[in-house]
Amino acid sequence: MKVTWLGHSAFRIDLDDSHLLIDPFLTGNPKFTGSLDEVSKGITHIVLTHGHDDHIGDAPEIARKTGAQIVGNFEVCMFLNGLGAENINPGNTGGKIPCGEFEVALTPALHSSSTSAEGQSVYLGNPNGVVILPQHGPRLYHFGDTAIFSDMALIQELYQPQIGLIPVGDRFTMDGAAAALAVRRYFAFSDVLPMHYGTFPIIDQTPKAFVEAMEGSLTKVHVPAIGEAVSF
């Protein structure tokens, strides 16, 4: 498994024959300077945690151009289907969605989920985290946008993820200290990558608080640059 951070909460995950984008907020991200065409080359699936614009991002355009399958909750999938994304694979919280050589489990997240159209909020279902469950390779948990909550212990018990992608930017998600507490108290990750920081001035600009709070943990913390890949 190769995990490439694309800034904010966006990642590219490369498995054997499947290539995923999670929450591909790219062209609207002021910190992403790469090529949308390059990072979406060969993509087979687009996995979405919830409906906010900084997570759906370029998903409709990528889906229309590549034919990649959109995986997410029912409301998000149907909304994007209405925007021209023909290949959708919906599910809902607590379920697992088959995707060929992997499954996607939709977990709870404490957040919100909507977009705006013609000045009105459009409800896009409950927010989720996602656990990528490959037939071969480590299990990966992308927390989505969330606060810490005690039922994270059940996510560990049910899915036993080895890699965590966790928001640390505060204001809209956990801050670094809360994220570190979540990792230490509820999970047995071998590796973790912080995300959802530095994109906008109103959230924390670095993952320093998280990194410092993780000192002494058996979990290895990776802080890649935008566009940098980590292989597992």
Tab-separated table of N, CA and C in Angstrom, residues 54-193:
chain	number	residue	atom	x	y	z
A	54	ASP	N	-14.926	21.104	0.996
A	54	ASP	CA	-13.494	20.855	1.120
A	54	ASP	C	-13.174	19.370	1.265
A	55	HIS	N	-14.181	18.523	0.989
A	55	HIS	CA	-13.964	17.073	0.973
A	55	HIS	C	-14.471	16.460	-0.336
A	56	ILE	N	-15.643	16.880	-0.789
A	56	ILE	CA	-16.090	16.452	-2.121
A	56	ILE	C	-15.145	17.000	-3.183
A	57	GLY	N	-14.786	18.270	-3.062
A	57	GLY	CA	-13.763	18.854	-3.924
A	57	GLY	C	-13.981	18.591	-5.404
A	58	ASP	N	-12.991	17.942	-6.015
A	58	ASP	CA	-12.992	17.685	-7.458
A	58	ASP	C	-13.617	16.344	-7.828
A	59	ALA	N	-14.289	15.698	-6.880
A	59	ALA	CA	-14.841	14.368	-7.144
A	59	ALA	C	-15.745	14.313	-8.372
A	60	PRO	N	-16.686	15.262	-8.573
A	60	PRO	CA	-17.546	15.152	-9.754
A	60	PRO	C	-16.758	15.199	-11.065
A	61	GLU	N	-15.806	16.129	-11.157
A	61	GLU	CA	-15.020	16.245	-12.393
A	61	GLU	C	-14.172	15.004	-12.627
A	62	ILE	N	-13.516	14.521	-11.593
A	62	ILE	CA	-12.663	13.335	-11.747
A	62	ILE	C	-13.510	12.132	-12.151
A	63	ALA	N	-14.683	11.990	-11.528
A	63	ALA	CA	-15.555	10.860	-11.853
A	63	ALA	C	-16.018	10.918	-13.302
A	64	ARG	N	-16.375	12.116	-13.764
A	64	ARG	CA	-16.829	12.234	-15.155
A	64	ARG	C	-15.699	11.954	-16.140
A	65	LYS	N	-14.488	12.408	-15.818
A	65	LYS	CA	-13.356	12.238	-16.734
A	65	LYS	C	-12.840	10.806	-16.772
A	66	THR	N	-12.804	10.163	-15.609
A	66	THR	CA	-12.132	8.865	-15.508
A	66	THR	C	-13.079	7.678	-15.437
A	67	GLY	N	-14.333	7.930	-15.091
A	67	GLY	CA	-15.257	6.826	-14.858
A	67	GLY	C	-15.055	6.160	-13.512
A	68	ALA	N	-14.217	6.739	-12.650
A	68	ALA	CA	-13.964	6.169	-11.331
A	68	ALA	C	-15.262	6.065	-10.537
A	69	GLN	N	-15.343	5.029	-9.741
A	69	GLN	CA	-16.531	4.785	-8.931
A	69	GLN	C	-16.499	5.630	-7.660
A	70	ILE	N	-17.592	6.324	-7.385
A	70	ILE	CA	-17.709	7.101	-6.152
A	70	ILE	C	-18.298	6.214	-5.064
A	71	VAL	N	-17.599	6.177	-3.924
A	71	VAL	CA	-17.997	5.364	-2.782
A	71	VAL	C	-18.246	6.300	-1.605
A	72	GLY	N	-19.416	6.204	-1.002
A	72	GLY	CA	-19.724	7.064	0.138
A	72	GLY	C	-21.130	6.806	0.619
A	73	ASN	N	-21.646	7.700	1.447
A	73	ASN	CA	-23.000	7.491	1.940
A	73	ASN	C	-24.025	7.738	0.829
A	74	PHE	N	-25.248	7.287	1.080
A	74	PHE	CA	-26.280	7.312	0.048
A	74	PHE	C	-26.536	8.714	-0.476
A	75	GLU	N	-26.663	9.681	0.425
A	75	GLU	CA	-27.014	11.039	0.009
A	75	GLU	C	-25.911	11.676	-0.836
A	76	VAL	N	-24.663	11.494	-0.430
A	76	VAL	CA	-23.553	12.047	-1.209
A	76	VAL	C	-23.503	11.407	-2.595
A	77	CYS	N	-23.653	10.090	-2.654
A	77	CYS	CA	-23.605	9.404	-3.952
A	77	CYS	C	-24.726	9.870	-4.870
A	78	MET	N	-25.936	9.998	-4.350
A	78	MET	CA	-27.058	10.407	-5.185
A	78	MET	C	-26.924	11.854	-5.621
A	79	PHE	N	-26.398	12.703	-4.754
A	79	PHE	CA	-26.162	14.103	-5.113
A	79	PHE	C	-25.172	14.198	-6.270
A	80	LEU	N	-24.085	13.451	-6.191
A	80	LEU	CA	-23.077	13.494	-7.241
A	80	LEU	C	-23.555	12.798	-8.510
A	81	ASN	N	-24.401	11.813	-8.367
A	81	ASN	CA	-25.020	11.197	-9.533
A	81	ASN	C	-25.825	12.232	-10.312
A	82	GLY	N	-26.485	13.113	-9.594
A	82	GLY	CA	-27.237	14.192	-10.234
A	82	GLY	C	-26.352	15.216	-10.919
A	83	LEU	N	-25.046	15.228	-10.553
A	83	LEU	CA	-24.088	16.131	-11.196
A	83	LEU	C	-23.329	15.438	-12.325
A	84	GLY	N	-23.737	14.206	-12.673
A	84	GLY	CA	-23.132	13.532	-13.813
A	84	GLY	C	-22.195	12.403	-13.484
A	85	ALA	N	-22.027	12.075	-12.209
A	85	ALA	CA	-21.189	10.927	-11.837
A	85	ALA	C	-22.043	9.665	-11.929
A	86	GLU	N	-21.833	8.890	-12.982
A	86	GLU	CA	-22.716	7.761	-13.255
A	86	GLU	C	-22.385	6.516	-12.436
A	87	ASN	N	-21.127	6.351	-12.041
A	87	ASN	CA	-20.682	5.129	-11.380
A	87	ASN	C	-20.609	5.372	-9.874
A	88	ILE	N	-21.663	4.988	-9.169
A	88	ILE	CA	-21.725	5.222	-7.728
A	88	ILE	C	-21.898	3.899	-6.993
A	89	ASN	N	-21.430	3.877	-5.729
A	89	ASN	CA	-21.491	2.661	-4.907
A	89	ASN	C	-21.817	3.098	-3.475
A	90	PRO	N	-23.104	3.320	-3.181
A	90	PRO	CA	-23.480	3.919	-1.893
A	90	PRO	C	-23.593	2.914	-0.755
A	91	GLY	N	-23.481	3.427	0.457
A	91	GLY	CA	-23.714	2.649	1.657
A	91	GLY	C	-24.156	3.582	2.768
A	92	ASN	N	-24.028	3.120	4.000
A	92	ASN	CA	-24.365	3.978	5.123
A	92	ASN	C	-23.645	3.499	6.367
A	93	THR	N	-23.746	4.281	7.424
A	93	THR	CA	-22.970	4.053	8.635
A	93	THR	C	-23.185	2.639	9.175
A	94	GLY	N	-22.089	1.958	9.452
A	94	GLY	CA	-22.139	0.603	9.994
A	94	GLY	C	-22.021	-0.480	8.945
A	95	GLY	N	-22.149	-0.110	7.661
A	95	GLY	CA	-22.076	-1.097	6.596
A	95	GLY	C	-20.706	-1.143	5.941
A	96	LYS	N	-20.454	-2.236	5.225
A	96	LYS	CA	-19.249	-2.389	4.424
A	96	LYS	C	-19.655	-2.433	2.946
A	97	ILE	N	-18.918	-1.703	2.109
A	97	ILE	CA	-19.227	-1.576	0.690
A	97	ILE	C	-18.192	-2.356	-0.104
A	98	PRO	N	-18.584	-3.402	-0.847
A	98	PRO	CA	-17.618	-4.160	-1.649
A	98	PRO	C	-17.101	-3.329	-2.816
A	99	CYS	N	-15.784	-3.358	-3.020
A	99	CYS	CA	-15.144	-2.597	-4.100
A	99	CYS	C	-14.076	-3.439	-4.796
A	100	GLY	N	-14.385	-4.690	-5.079
A	100	GLY	CA	-13.408	-5.540	-5.750
A	100	GLY	C	-12.387	-6.081	-4.770
A	101	GLU	N	-11.134	-5.617	-4.889
A	101	GLU	CA	-10.074	-6.160	-4.032
A	101	GLU	C	-10.030	-5.530	-2.642
A	102	PHE	N	-11.007	-4.694	-2.330
A	102	PHE	CA	-11.084	-4.113	-0.984
A	102	PHE	C	-12.541	-3.810	-0.656
A	103	GLU	N	-12.794	-3.557	0.609
A	103	GLU	CA	-14.092	-3.073	1.073
A	103	GLU	C	-13.885	-1.730	1.768
A	104	VAL	N	-14.955	-0.943	1.832
A	104	VAL	CA	-14.947	0.311	2.578
A	104	VAL	C	-16.004	0.214	3.666
A	105	ALA	N	-15.565	0.311	4.920
A	105	ALA	CA	-16.497	0.356	6.043
A	105	ALA	C	-16.752	1.812	6.409
A	106	LEU	N	-18.025	2.167	6.548
A	106	LEU	CA	-18.400	3.527	6.933
A	106	LEU	C	-18.627	3.570	8.442
A	107	THR	N	-17.835	4.383	9.132
A	107	THR	CA	-17.922	4.507	10.587
A	107	THR	C	-18.597	5.825	10.956
A	108	PRO	N	-19.034	5.957	12.198
A	108	PRO	CA	-19.542	7.259	12.637
A	108	PRO	C	-18.439	8.307	12.679
A	109	ALA	N	-18.840	9.566	12.588
A	109	ALA	CA	-17.969	10.713	12.827
A	109	ALA	C	-18.832	11.807	13.447
A	110	LEU	N	-18.279	12.570	14.355
A	110	LEU	CA	-19.021	13.665	14.988
A	110	LEU	C	-18.689	14.961	14.262
A	111	HIS	N	-19.576	15.347	13.345
A	111	HIS	CA	-19.325	16.506	12.490
A	111	HIS	C	-20.664	16.895	11.863
A	112	SER	N	-20.668	17.465	10.679
A	112	SER	CA	-21.873	17.762	9.916
A	112	SER	C	-21.586	17.452	8.452
A	113	SER	N	-22.607	17.580	7.595
A	113	SER	CA	-22.414	17.197	6.200
A	113	SER	C	-23.461	17.871	5.335
A	114	SER	N	-23.016	18.832	4.512
A	114	SER	CA	-23.941	19.545	3.645
A	114	SER	C	-23.147	20.307	2.604
A	115	THR	N	-23.861	20.851	1.627
A	115	THR	CA	-23.288	21.804	0.689
A	115	THR	C	-24.304	22.923	0.509
A	116	SER	N	-23.998	23.890	-0.317
A	116	SER	CA	-24.915	24.996	-0.570
A	116	SER	C	-25.268	25.047	-2.041
A	117	ALA	N	-26.535	25.308	-2.330
A	117	ALA	CA	-27.004	25.462	-3.707
A	117	ALA	C	-28.064	26.556	-3.727
A	118	GLU	N	-27.850	27.563	-4.547
A	118	GLU	CA	-28.774	28.686	-4.685
A	118	GLU	C	-29.071	29.331	-3.337
A	119	GLY	N	-28.005	29.446	-2.522
A	119	GLY	CA	-28.144	30.115	-1.240
A	119	GLY	C	-28.771	29.283	-0.146
A	120	GLN	N	-29.045	28.013	-0.422
A	120	GLN	CA	-29.676	27.130	0.554
A	120	GLN	C	-28.751	25.965	0.894
A	121	SER	N	-28.811	25.526	2.147
A	121	SER	CA	-28.047	24.353	2.551
A	121	SER	C	-28.721	23.089	2.018
A	122	VAL	N	-27.905	22.181	1.510
A	122	VAL	CA	-28.393	20.893	1.008
A	122	VAL	C	-27.857	19.802	1.922
A	123	TYR	N	-28.754	19.069	2.552
A	123	TYR	CA	-28.385	17.983	3.471
A	123	TYR	C	-27.756	16.840	2.687
A	124	LEU	N	-26.622	16.362	3.149
A	124	LEU	CA	-25.926	15.276	2.448
A	124	LEU	C	-25.614	14.101	3.369
A	125	GLY	N	-26.577	13.783	4.221
A	125	GLY	CA	-26.427	12.607	5.062
A	125	GLY	C	-25.527	12.851	6.254
A	126	ASN	N	-25.330	11.808	7.044
A	126	ASN	CA	-24.448	11.906	8.201
A	126	ASN	C	-22.989	11.812	7.768
A	127	PRO	N	-22.094	12.492	8.475
A	127	PRO	CA	-20.670	12.374	8.158
A	127	PRO	C	-20.136	11.008	8.567
A	128	ASN	N	-19.065	10.609	7.948
A	128	ASN	CA	-18.465	9.310	8.230
A	128	ASN	C	-16.954	9.399	8.337
A	129	GLY	N	-16.379	8.399	8.986
A	129	GLY	CA	-15.016	7.994	8.738
A	129	GLY	C	-15.068	6.797	7.806
A	130	VAL	N	-13.926	6.428	7.227
A	130	VAL	CA	-13.899	5.268	6.336
A	130	VAL	C	-12.721	4.376	6.700
A	131	VAL	N	-12.974	3.072	6.734
A	131	VAL	CA	-11.899	2.101	6.918
A	131	VAL	C	-11.737	1.348	5.604
A	132	ILE	N	-10.539	1.424	5.041
A	132	ILE	CA	-10.223	0.698	3.816
A	132	ILE	C	-9.728	-0.681	4.213
A	133	LEU	N	-10.428	-1.715	3.737
A	133	LEU	CA	-10.158	-3.101	4.121
A	133	LEU	C	-9.712	-3.885	2.904
A	134	PRO	N	-8.416	-3.868	2.583
A	134	PRO	CA	-7.942	-4.588	1.391
A	134	PRO	C	-7.833	-6.086	1.633
A	135	GLN	N	-7.933	-6.860	0.563
A	135	GLN	CA	-7.715	-8.304	0.676
A	135	GLN	C	-6.277	-8.610	1.068
A	136	HIS	N	-5.361	-7.780	0.611
A	136	HIS	CA	-3.949	-7.936	0.935
A	136	HIS	C	-3.404	-6.571	1.336
A	137	GLY	N	-2.708	-6.510	2.450
A	137	GLY	CA	-2.134	-5.246	2.892
A	137	GLY	C	-2.800	-4.729	4.144
A	138	PRO	N	-2.278	-3.656	4.714
A	138	PRO	CA	-2.781	-3.134	5.982
A	138	PRO	C	-4.145	-2.472	5.844
A	139	ARG	N	-4.872	-2.466	6.950
A	139	ARG	CA	-6.156	-1.784	7.029
A	139	ARG	C	-5.918	-0.323	7.420
A	140	LEU	N	-6.626	0.575	6.759
A	140	LEU	CA	-6.381	2.011	6.925
A	140	LEU	C	-7.670	2.712	7.325
A	141	TYR	N	-7.584	3.527	8.381
A	141	TYR	CA	-8.740	4.291	8.864
A	141	TYR	C	-8.517	5.773	8.624
A	142	HIS	N	-9.331	6.350	7.736
A	142	HIS	CA	-9.389	7.787	7.523
A	142	HIS	C	-10.534	8.291	8.388
A	143	PHE	N	-10.209	9.125	9.393
A	143	PHE	CA	-11.197	9.537	10.386
A	143	PHE	C	-12.270	10.457	9.811
A	144	GLY	N	-12.059	11.037	8.612
A	144	GLY	CA	-12.934	12.103	8.166
A	144	GLY	C	-12.732	13.320	9.049
A	145	ASP	N	-13.743	14.161	9.156
A	145	ASP	CA	-13.730	15.284	10.095
A	145	ASP	C	-14.506	14.849	11.327
A	146	THR	N	-13.882	14.934	12.494
A	146	THR	CA	-14.576	14.450	13.678
A	146	THR	C	-13.971	15.004	14.949
A	147	ALA	N	-14.780	14.980	16.011
A	147	ALA	CA	-14.296	15.131	17.371
A	147	ALA	C	-13.896	13.752	17.885
A	148	ILE	N	-13.225	13.729	19.014
A	148	ILE	CA	-12.954	12.467	19.682
A	148	ILE	C	-14.257	11.937	20.282
A	149	PHE	N	-14.460	10.615	20.266
A	149	PHE	CA	-15.633	10.019	20.906
A	149	PHE	C	-15.273	8.609	21.356
A	150	SER	N	-15.903	8.166	22.422
A	150	SER	CA	-15.482	6.924	23.061
A	150	SER	C	-15.762	5.682	22.213
A	151	ASP	N	-16.736	5.759	21.298
A	151	ASP	CA	-17.020	4.604	20.442
A	151	ASP	C	-15.926	4.351	19.404
A	152	MET	N	-14.910	5.207	19.372
A	152	MET	CA	-13.735	4.867	18.573
A	152	MET	C	-13.160	3.521	19.007
A	153	ALA	N	-13.362	3.165	20.274
A	153	ALA	CA	-12.898	1.865	20.755
A	153	ALA	C	-13.553	0.727	19.980
A	154	LEU	N	-14.804	0.909	19.579
A	154	LEU	CA	-15.493	-0.128	18.797
A	154	LEU	C	-14.958	-0.208	17.376
A	155	ILE	N	-14.536	0.924	16.819
A	155	ILE	CA	-13.926	0.908	15.484
A	155	ILE	C	-12.652	0.081	15.522
A	156	GLN	N	-11.852	0.257	16.569
A	156	GLN	CA	-10.661	-0.561	16.739
A	156	GLN	C	-11.021	-2.041	16.887
A	157	GLU	N	-12.029	-2.339	17.705
A	157	GLU	CA	-12.404	-3.731	17.947
A	157	GLU	C	-12.957	-4.407	16.698
A	158	LEU	N	-13.757	-3.662	15.934
A	158	LEU	CA	-14.392	-4.245	14.754
A	158	LEU	C	-13.430	-4.420	13.582
A	159	TYR	N	-12.566	-3.424	13.338
A	159	TYR	CA	-11.803	-3.389	12.093
A	159	TYR	C	-10.295	-3.497	12.279
A	160	GLN	N	-9.804	-3.225	13.480
A	160	GLN	CA	-8.377	-3.344	13.792
A	160	GLN	C	-7.488	-2.673	12.732
A	161	PRO	N	-7.710	-1.394	12.476
A	161	PRO	CA	-6.889	-0.707	11.472
A	161	PRO	C	-5.449	-0.553	11.958
A	162	GLN	N	-4.521	-0.651	11.011
A	162	GLN	CA	-3.103	-0.507	11.346
A	162	GLN	C	-2.552	0.876	11.027
A	163	ILE	N	-3.199	1.578	10.096
A	163	ILE	CA	-2.757	2.914	9.691
A	163	ILE	C	-3.898	3.885	9.959
A	164	GLY	N	-3.567	5.039	10.549
A	164	GLY	CA	-4.572	6.053	10.824
A	164	GLY	C	-4.249	7.361	10.126
A	165	LEU	N	-5.261	7.982	9.535
A	165	LEU	CA	-5.166	9.319	8.951
A	165	LEU	C	-6.103	10.194	9.773
A	166	ILE	N	-5.550	11.111	10.575
A	166	ILE	CA	-6.335	11.735	11.629
A	166	ILE	C	-6.288	13.263	11.554
A	167	PRO	N	-7.443	13.934	11.677
A	167	PRO	CA	-7.460	15.403	11.633
A	167	PRO	C	-6.937	15.992	12.941
A	168	VAL	N	-6.154	17.072	12.822
A	168	VAL	CA	-5.517	17.661	14.003
A	168	VAL	C	-5.638	19.185	14.043
A	169	GLY	N	-6.408	19.780	13.140
A	169	GLY	CA	-6.346	21.223	12.931
A	169	GLY	C	-7.177	22.098	13.833
A	170	ASP	N	-8.009	21.498	14.723
A	170	ASP	CA	-8.835	22.262	15.660
A	170	ASP	C	-9.947	23.018	14.920
A	171	ARG	N	-10.772	23.696	15.656
A	171	ARG	CA	-11.929	24.494	15.223
A	171	ARG	C	-13.033	23.641	14.586
A	172	PHE	N	-12.752	22.944	13.496
A	172	PHE	CA	-13.755	22.117	12.824
A	172	PHE	C	-13.589	20.626	13.142
A	173	THR	N	-12.468	20.258	13.772
A	173	THR	CA	-12.155	18.871	14.109
A	173	THR	C	-11.421	18.862	15.451
A	174	MET	N	-10.938	17.711	15.837
A	174	MET	CA	-10.059	17.606	16.995
A	174	MET	C	-8.833	18.500	16.833
A	175	ASP	N	-8.288	18.948	17.971
A	175	ASP	CA	-6.971	19.565	17.924
A	175	ASP	C	-5.912	18.476	18.111
A	176	GLY	N	-4.654	18.875	18.106
A	176	GLY	CA	-3.580	17.897	18.177
A	176	GLY	C	-3.597	17.074	19.447
A	177	ALA	N	-3.891	17.707	20.581
A	177	ALA	CA	-3.905	16.983	21.845
A	177	ALA	C	-5.035	15.956	21.887
A	178	ALA	N	-6.222	16.342	21.427
A	178	ALA	CA	-7.346	15.403	21.415
A	178	ALA	C	-7.099	14.260	20.439
A	179	ALA	N	-6.496	14.576	19.283
A	179	ALA	CA	-6.195	13.533	18.309
A	179	ALA	C	-5.199	12.531	18.880
A	180	ALA	N	-4.183	13.032	19.573
A	180	ALA	CA	-3.207	12.132	20.186
A	180	ALA	C	-3.861	11.272	21.262
A	181	LEU	N	-4.761	11.862	22.040
A	181	LEU	CA	-5.488	11.087	23.048
A	181	LEU	C	-6.302	9.976	22.389
A	182	ALA	N	-6.960	10.282	21.268
A	182	ALA	CA	-7.732	9.268	20.544
A	182	ALA	C	-6.843	8.114	20.111
A	183	VAL	N	-5.693	8.444	19.548
A	183	VAL	CA	-4.782	7.401	19.077
A	183	VAL	C	-4.286	6.551	20.236
A	184	ARG	N	-3.885	7.194	21.311
A	184	ARG	CA	-3.304	6.468	22.441
A	184	ARG	C	-4.347	5.634	23.192
A	185	ARG	N	-5.541	6.179	23.342
A	185	ARG	CA	-6.542	5.508	24.176
A	185	ARG	C	-7.321	4.435	23.436
A	186	TYR	N	-7.622	4.658	22.157
A	186	TYR	CA	-8.591	3.801	21.480
A	186	TYR	C	-8.022	2.911	20.380
A	187	PHE	N	-6.799	3.148	19.946
A	187	PHE	CA	-6.298	2.429	18.773
A	187	PHE	C	-4.949	1.774	19.033
A	188	ALA	N	-4.623	0.825	18.156
A	188	ALA	CA	-3.334	0.143	18.206
A	188	ALA	C	-2.650	0.296	16.844
A	189	PHE	N	-2.640	1.522	16.320
A	189	PHE	CA	-2.021	1.787	15.021
A	189	PHE	C	-0.524	1.487	15.070
A	190	SER	N	-0.014	0.987	13.958
A	190	SER	CA	1.445	0.940	13.806
A	190	SER	C	1.961	2.278	13.300
A	191	ASP	N	1.146	2.959	12.488
A	191	ASP	CA	1.553	4.211	11.853
A	191	ASP	C	0.363	5.152	11.788
A	192	VAL	N	0.649	6.453	11.885
A	192	VAL	CA	-0.415	7.448	11.807
A	192	VAL	C	0.108	8.682	11.085
A	193	LEU	N	-0.781	9.326	10.305
A	193	LEU	CA	-0.452	10.550	9.580
A	193	LEU	C	-1.453	11.626	9.966
